[in-house]
Amino acid sequence: MRVLSRKKAFTLDTLIVAADDPHLAGFEELLPALFNDYQLTIDAPGGTAPEGTAAAIEVLRGWNLNYSATSTAQTLAIYWAERLQRLARTRLPTGQTLSYLPFTQFVIAHTSPEEKLTALAETQAELKRDFGSWQVPWGEVNRYQRLTGQINETFDDTQHSRPVAFTSSAWGSLAAFGAHTWPGTKKRYGYVGNSFVAVVEFGPRVVARSVVTGGASSQPASPHFTDQAPLYCEGRFKDVWFYPEDVQQHVEKSYHPGE
């Protein structure tokens, strides 16, 4: 609603920009809660925060809450929030499930200042262990990879992959890309989210653009197996050839049924 209310009319280009709005609203309440608990902790008589967390707090304070492949704050925030969510989820009443907004409130209310800061210190340790530093650009850990074309894909840190700036819709990312680590990997690879996206302008002549996750072919040997991956990962779209004359100009191969 925030994004769409900024304009009264959209073009294809401005609609694509809107669909890729980078603001991660999921941290609008989580991070202030962390900052508040950090301040309460260090202001208390004899209060101290876990070693190293002061530097992490400063990084998070300086974040504009926008996703970016180069953002180290995004990496820190997402890993920390996921860790805190896992802790809070164990405290939900049996059988109760919450959607993301009330669950965020539950996480804030049902974790102590000490637990929030401990989770931050553990997140720093995890990132340093797996990537050599706790200040890791998001695009280094959040990756797109397509190796086999199977529905249940396999992932490999030693094979080619691409950075993806956007993230799970759980954090308010309109361009949704859910990812996690897999057996044998330290990096996170996408497995759910936007798989086909299109913008269409209706009028005397239809004009449209689209992008598919990876490519239209499921055969690794095909040039169309990953030819759309750069577009998808960078939030760019290709023209849609809708009319026969447009298709004819770009055809690679044609056939008649039965041939």
mmCIF file of C-alpha atoms in Angstrom, residues 12-235:
data_model
loop_
_atom_site.group_PDB
_atom_site.id
_atom_site.type_symbol
_atom_site.label_atom_id
_atom_site.label_comp_id
_atom_site.label_asym_id
_atom_site.label_seq_id
_atom_site.Cartn_x
_atom_site.Cartn_y
_atom_site.Cartn_z
ATOM 1 C CA LEU A 12 5.992 -0.222 -17.350
ATOM 2 C CA ASP A 13 9.259 1.231 -16.084
ATOM 3 C CA THR A 14 7.868 2.793 -12.921
ATOM 4 C CA LEU A 15 5.841 -0.319 -12.128
ATOM 5 C CA ILE A 16 9.010 -2.427 -12.344
ATOM 6 C CA VAL A 17 10.732 0.025 -9.997
ATOM 7 C CA ALA A 18 7.787 -0.251 -7.591
ATOM 8 C CA ALA A 19 7.874 -4.038 -7.698
ATOM 9 C CA ASP A 20 11.563 -3.885 -6.779
ATOM 10 C CA ASP A 21 11.155 -1.394 -3.939
ATOM 11 C CA PRO A 22 14.042 -2.366 -1.633
ATOM 12 C CA HIS A 23 12.664 -1.292 1.743
ATOM 13 C CA LEU A 24 12.525 -4.133 4.283
ATOM 14 C CA ALA A 25 9.678 -3.095 6.572
ATOM 15 C CA GLY A 26 10.114 -6.234 8.659
ATOM 16 C CA PHE A 27 12.963 -4.558 10.541
ATOM 17 C CA GLU A 28 11.138 -1.320 11.364
ATOM 18 C CA GLU A 29 10.260 -2.643 14.822
ATOM 19 C CA LEU A 30 12.794 -5.427 15.367
ATOM 20 C CA LEU A 31 15.896 -3.250 15.189
ATOM 21 C CA PRO A 32 14.596 -0.397 17.387
ATOM 22 C CA ALA A 33 13.740 -3.043 19.987
ATOM 23 C CA LEU A 34 17.329 -4.321 19.791
ATOM 24 C CA PHE A 35 18.765 -0.796 20.037
ATOM 25 C CA ASN A 36 16.567 -0.013 23.025
ATOM 26 C CA ASP A 37 17.534 -3.196 24.863
ATOM 27 C CA TYR A 38 21.211 -2.581 24.096
ATOM 28 C CA GLN A 39 20.991 0.921 25.578
ATOM 29 C CA LEU A 40 19.143 -0.328 28.657
ATOM 30 C CA THR A 41 21.818 -2.949 29.162
ATOM 31 C CA ILE A 42 24.848 -0.669 28.963
ATOM 32 C CA ASP A 43 23.159 2.103 30.965
ATOM 33 C CA ALA A 44 22.326 -0.212 33.866
ATOM 34 C CA PRO A 45 24.741 -0.102 36.828
ATOM 35 C CA GLY A 46 27.553 -2.471 35.963
ATOM 36 C CA GLY A 47 25.814 -3.384 32.738
ATOM 37 C CA THR A 48 27.865 -4.701 29.836
ATOM 38 C CA ALA A 49 26.984 -6.021 26.413
ATOM 39 C CA PRO A 50 28.619 -9.109 24.888
ATOM 40 C CA GLU A 51 32.053 -8.391 23.454
ATOM 41 C CA GLY A 52 31.986 -7.047 19.923
ATOM 42 C CA THR A 53 28.285 -6.234 19.827
ATOM 43 C CA ALA A 54 28.858 -2.479 20.105
ATOM 44 C CA ALA A 55 30.415 -2.470 16.628
ATOM 45 C CA ALA A 56 27.548 -4.553 15.275
ATOM 46 C CA ILE A 57 24.993 -2.159 16.768
ATOM 47 C CA GLU A 58 26.675 0.763 15.011
ATOM 48 C CA VAL A 59 26.532 -1.056 11.673
ATOM 49 C CA LEU A 60 22.843 -1.769 12.147
ATOM 50 C CA ARG A 61 22.098 1.805 13.266
ATOM 51 C CA GLY A 62 23.580 3.079 10.021
ATOM 52 C CA TRP A 63 21.440 0.839 7.805
ATOM 53 C CA ASN A 64 18.630 2.431 5.801
ATOM 54 C CA LEU A 65 16.650 -0.864 5.849
ATOM 55 C CA ASN A 66 17.005 -1.216 2.079
ATOM 56 C CA TYR A 67 18.210 -4.462 0.584
ATOM 57 C CA SER A 68 21.456 -4.370 -1.354
ATOM 58 C CA ALA A 69 23.940 -6.990 -2.515
ATOM 59 C CA THR A 70 26.709 -4.948 -0.874
ATOM 60 C CA SER A 71 25.001 -4.448 2.494
ATOM 61 C CA THR A 72 26.755 -6.021 5.477
ATOM 62 C CA ALA A 73 24.037 -4.728 7.811
ATOM 63 C CA GLN A 74 21.411 -6.705 5.902
ATOM 64 C CA THR A 75 23.364 -9.922 6.427
ATOM 65 C CA LEU A 76 23.778 -9.229 10.116
ATOM 66 C CA ALA A 77 20.130 -8.250 10.599
ATOM 67 C CA ILE A 78 18.654 -11.252 8.792
ATOM 68 C CA TYR A 79 20.894 -13.825 10.470
ATOM 69 C CA TRP A 80 20.219 -12.221 13.866
ATOM 70 C CA ALA A 81 16.455 -12.011 13.354
ATOM 71 C CA GLU A 82 16.245 -15.612 12.172
ATOM 72 C CA ARG A 83 18.156 -16.744 15.268
ATOM 73 C CA LEU A 84 15.868 -14.746 17.541
ATOM 74 C CA GLN A 85 12.786 -16.101 15.787
ATOM 75 C CA ARG A 86 13.941 -19.683 16.360
ATOM 76 C CA LEU A 87 14.261 -18.947 20.056
ATOM 77 C CA ALA A 88 10.878 -17.229 20.307
ATOM 78 C CA ARG A 89 9.112 -19.926 18.312
ATOM 79 C CA THR A 90 9.843 -22.425 21.104
ATOM 80 C CA ARG A 91 7.795 -20.210 23.425
ATOM 81 C CA LEU A 92 4.609 -20.131 21.390
ATOM 82 C CA PRO A 93 1.702 -21.873 23.099
ATOM 83 C CA THR A 94 1.213 -25.401 21.787
ATOM 84 C CA GLY A 95 -0.703 -25.401 18.547
ATOM 85 C CA GLN A 96 -0.579 -21.623 18.099
ATOM 86 C CA THR A 97 0.653 -20.120 14.854
ATOM 87 C CA LEU A 98 1.058 -16.439 14.113
ATOM 88 C CA SER A 99 1.383 -14.528 10.861
ATOM 89 C CA TYR A 100 4.516 -12.435 10.446
ATOM 90 C CA LEU A 101 3.261 -9.147 11.910
ATOM 91 C CA PRO A 102 1.937 -10.497 15.232
ATOM 92 C CA PHE A 103 4.861 -12.923 15.399
ATOM 93 C CA THR A 104 7.281 -9.981 15.215
ATOM 94 C CA GLN A 105 5.528 -8.468 18.218
ATOM 95 C CA PHE A 106 5.728 -11.830 19.985
ATOM 96 C CA VAL A 107 9.465 -12.090 19.279
ATOM 97 C CA ILE A 108 10.095 -8.624 20.706
ATOM 98 C CA ALA A 109 7.993 -9.209 23.803
ATOM 99 C CA HIS A 110 9.101 -12.758 24.590
ATOM 100 C CA THR A 111 12.868 -12.391 24.338
ATOM 101 C CA SER A 112 14.866 -10.565 26.968
ATOM 102 C CA PRO A 113 17.464 -7.836 26.361
ATOM 103 C CA GLU A 114 20.160 -10.348 27.260
ATOM 104 C CA GLU A 115 18.809 -12.863 24.754
ATOM 105 C CA LYS A 116 18.633 -10.290 21.966
ATOM 106 C CA LEU A 117 22.246 -9.292 22.541
ATOM 107 C CA THR A 118 23.442 -12.868 22.962
ATOM 108 C CA ALA A 119 21.783 -13.721 19.647
ATOM 109 C CA LEU A 120 23.656 -10.825 18.034
ATOM 110 C CA ALA A 121 26.997 -12.019 19.436
ATOM 111 C CA GLU A 122 26.270 -15.581 18.276
ATOM 112 C CA THR A 123 25.378 -14.274 14.835
ATOM 113 C CA GLN A 124 28.694 -12.457 14.605
ATOM 114 C CA ALA A 125 30.513 -15.640 15.622
ATOM 115 C CA GLU A 126 28.593 -17.710 13.058
ATOM 116 C CA LEU A 127 29.376 -15.330 10.196
ATOM 117 C CA LYS A 128 33.038 -15.100 11.195
ATOM 118 C CA ARG A 129 33.266 -18.889 11.342
ATOM 119 C CA ASP A 130 31.643 -19.464 7.973
ATOM 120 C CA PHE A 131 32.903 -16.464 5.984
ATOM 121 C CA GLY A 132 35.965 -15.146 7.838
ATOM 122 C CA SER A 133 34.273 -11.951 9.024
ATOM 123 C CA TRP A 134 30.965 -10.905 10.544
ATOM 124 C CA GLN A 135 30.820 -8.023 8.068
ATOM 125 C CA VAL A 136 29.788 -9.995 4.984
ATOM 126 C CA PRO A 137 28.010 -8.363 2.007
ATOM 127 C CA TRP A 138 24.560 -9.880 1.574
ATOM 128 C CA GLY A 139 25.215 -10.803 -2.047
ATOM 129 C CA GLU A 140 28.116 -13.029 -0.994
ATOM 130 C CA VAL A 141 25.857 -15.274 1.074
ATOM 131 C CA ASN A 142 22.479 -14.958 -0.697
ATOM 132 C CA ARG A 143 22.811 -16.702 -4.047
ATOM 133 C CA TYR A 144 20.948 -17.904 -7.097
ATOM 134 C CA GLN A 145 22.106 -21.224 -8.529
ATOM 135 C CA ARG A 146 20.671 -23.608 -11.123
ATOM 136 C CA LEU A 147 22.654 -26.769 -11.797
ATOM 137 C CA THR A 148 20.307 -29.588 -12.809
ATOM 138 C CA GLY A 149 16.893 -28.182 -13.701
ATOM 139 C CA GLN A 150 15.241 -30.675 -11.361
ATOM 140 C CA ILE A 151 12.364 -29.534 -9.143
ATOM 141 C CA ASN A 152 14.421 -30.602 -6.130
ATOM 142 C CA GLU A 153 17.600 -28.770 -7.098
ATOM 143 C CA THR A 154 21.026 -29.489 -5.629
ATOM 144 C CA PHE A 155 23.394 -26.720 -4.538
ATOM 145 C CA ASP A 156 27.166 -26.478 -4.336
ATOM 146 C CA ASP A 157 29.359 -23.661 -2.992
ATOM 147 C CA THR A 158 32.111 -24.603 -5.427
ATOM 148 C CA GLN A 159 29.910 -24.162 -8.498
ATOM 149 C CA HIS A 160 28.937 -20.929 -10.251
ATOM 150 C CA SER A 161 26.186 -18.881 -8.605
ATOM 151 C CA ARG A 162 24.933 -15.306 -8.699
ATOM 152 C CA PRO A 163 24.375 -12.728 -5.948
ATOM 153 C CA VAL A 164 20.786 -11.732 -5.173
ATOM 154 C CA ALA A 165 20.056 -8.538 -3.250
ATOM 155 C CA PHE A 166 16.389 -9.144 -2.500
ATOM 156 C CA THR A 167 15.267 -11.532 0.172
ATOM 157 C CA SER A 168 12.337 -13.338 1.769
ATOM 158 C CA SER A 169 8.934 -11.675 1.814
ATOM 159 C CA ALA A 170 9.037 -12.325 5.566
ATOM 160 C CA TRP A 171 11.118 -9.153 5.850
ATOM 161 C CA GLY A 172 8.891 -7.107 3.537
ATOM 162 C CA SER A 173 10.785 -7.746 0.321
ATOM 163 C CA LEU A 174 8.298 -7.284 -2.545
ATOM 164 C CA ALA A 175 10.700 -9.095 -4.857
ATOM 165 C CA ALA A 176 10.583 -12.351 -2.902
ATOM 166 C CA PHE A 177 13.549 -14.732 -2.737
ATOM 167 C CA GLY A 178 13.470 -17.309 0.037
ATOM 168 C CA ALA A 179 16.827 -18.976 0.628
ATOM 169 C CA HIS A 180 18.653 -21.052 3.199
ATOM 170 C CA THR A 181 21.761 -23.194 3.508
ATOM 171 C CA TRP A 182 21.688 -26.746 2.177
ATOM 172 C CA PRO A 183 23.612 -29.928 3.051
ATOM 173 C CA GLY A 184 27.282 -29.157 2.485
ATOM 174 C CA THR A 185 26.833 -25.413 1.840
ATOM 175 C CA LYS A 186 27.634 -22.325 3.875
ATOM 176 C CA LYS A 187 25.998 -19.960 1.379
ATOM 177 C CA ARG A 188 22.227 -19.644 1.085
ATOM 178 C CA TYR A 189 20.507 -20.617 -2.158
ATOM 179 C CA GLY A 190 17.050 -19.553 -3.256
ATOM 180 C CA TYR A 191 14.311 -22.164 -3.497
ATOM 181 C CA VAL A 192 11.028 -20.223 -3.244
ATOM 182 C CA GLY A 193 9.668 -16.797 -4.145
ATOM 183 C CA ASN A 194 9.070 -14.937 -7.395
ATOM 184 C CA SER A 195 9.464 -17.460 -10.217
ATOM 185 C CA PHE A 196 7.719 -15.578 -13.036
ATOM 186 C CA VAL A 197 7.104 -11.840 -13.053
ATOM 187 C CA ALA A 198 5.400 -9.776 -15.758
ATOM 188 C CA VAL A 199 4.265 -6.208 -16.246
ATOM 189 C CA VAL A 200 1.614 -5.556 -18.898
ATOM 190 C CA GLU A 201 0.300 -2.372 -20.477
ATOM 191 C CA PHE A 202 -3.130 -2.806 -22.048
ATOM 192 C CA GLY A 203 -4.225 -0.540 -24.869
ATOM 193 C CA PRO A 204 -4.628 -0.519 -28.639
ATOM 194 C CA ARG A 205 -1.485 -2.635 -28.663
ATOM 195 C CA VAL A 206 -0.402 -4.801 -25.729
ATOM 196 C CA VAL A 207 3.113 -4.142 -24.464
ATOM 197 C CA ALA A 208 4.652 -6.381 -21.834
ATOM 198 C CA ARG A 209 7.897 -7.372 -20.183
ATOM 199 C CA SER A 210 8.654 -10.433 -18.127
ATOM 200 C CA VAL A 211 11.355 -12.476 -16.490
ATOM 201 C CA VAL A 212 11.569 -16.147 -15.544
ATOM 202 C CA THR A 213 13.760 -17.625 -12.821
ATOM 203 C CA GLY A 214 16.752 -18.916 -14.743
ATOM 204 C CA GLY A 215 15.394 -19.663 -18.165
ATOM 205 C CA ALA A 216 12.609 -21.278 -20.150
ATOM 206 C CA SER A 217 14.448 -24.573 -20.635
ATOM 207 C CA SER A 218 14.967 -27.238 -17.981
ATOM 208 C CA GLN A 219 17.839 -28.805 -19.933
ATOM 209 C CA PRO A 220 21.281 -27.744 -18.626
ATOM 210 C CA ALA A 221 22.786 -28.002 -22.121
ATOM 211 C CA SER A 222 20.305 -25.482 -23.547
ATOM 212 C CA PRO A 223 21.384 -21.848 -24.034
ATOM 213 C CA HIS A 224 18.040 -20.959 -22.424
ATOM 214 C CA PHE A 225 18.734 -22.852 -19.192
ATOM 215 C CA THR A 226 20.074 -19.799 -17.338
ATOM 216 C CA ASP A 227 19.954 -17.009 -19.915
ATOM 217 C CA GLN A 228 17.395 -15.054 -17.848
ATOM 218 C CA ALA A 229 19.273 -15.492 -14.565
ATOM 219 C CA PRO A 230 21.190 -12.189 -14.870
ATOM 220 C CA LEU A 231 17.920 -10.349 -15.500
ATOM 221 C CA TYR A 232 16.133 -12.053 -12.614
ATOM 222 C CA CYS A 233 18.941 -11.489 -10.126
ATOM 223 C CA GLU A 234 19.294 -7.818 -11.047
ATOM 224 C CA GLY A 235 15.580 -6.979 -11.217
#
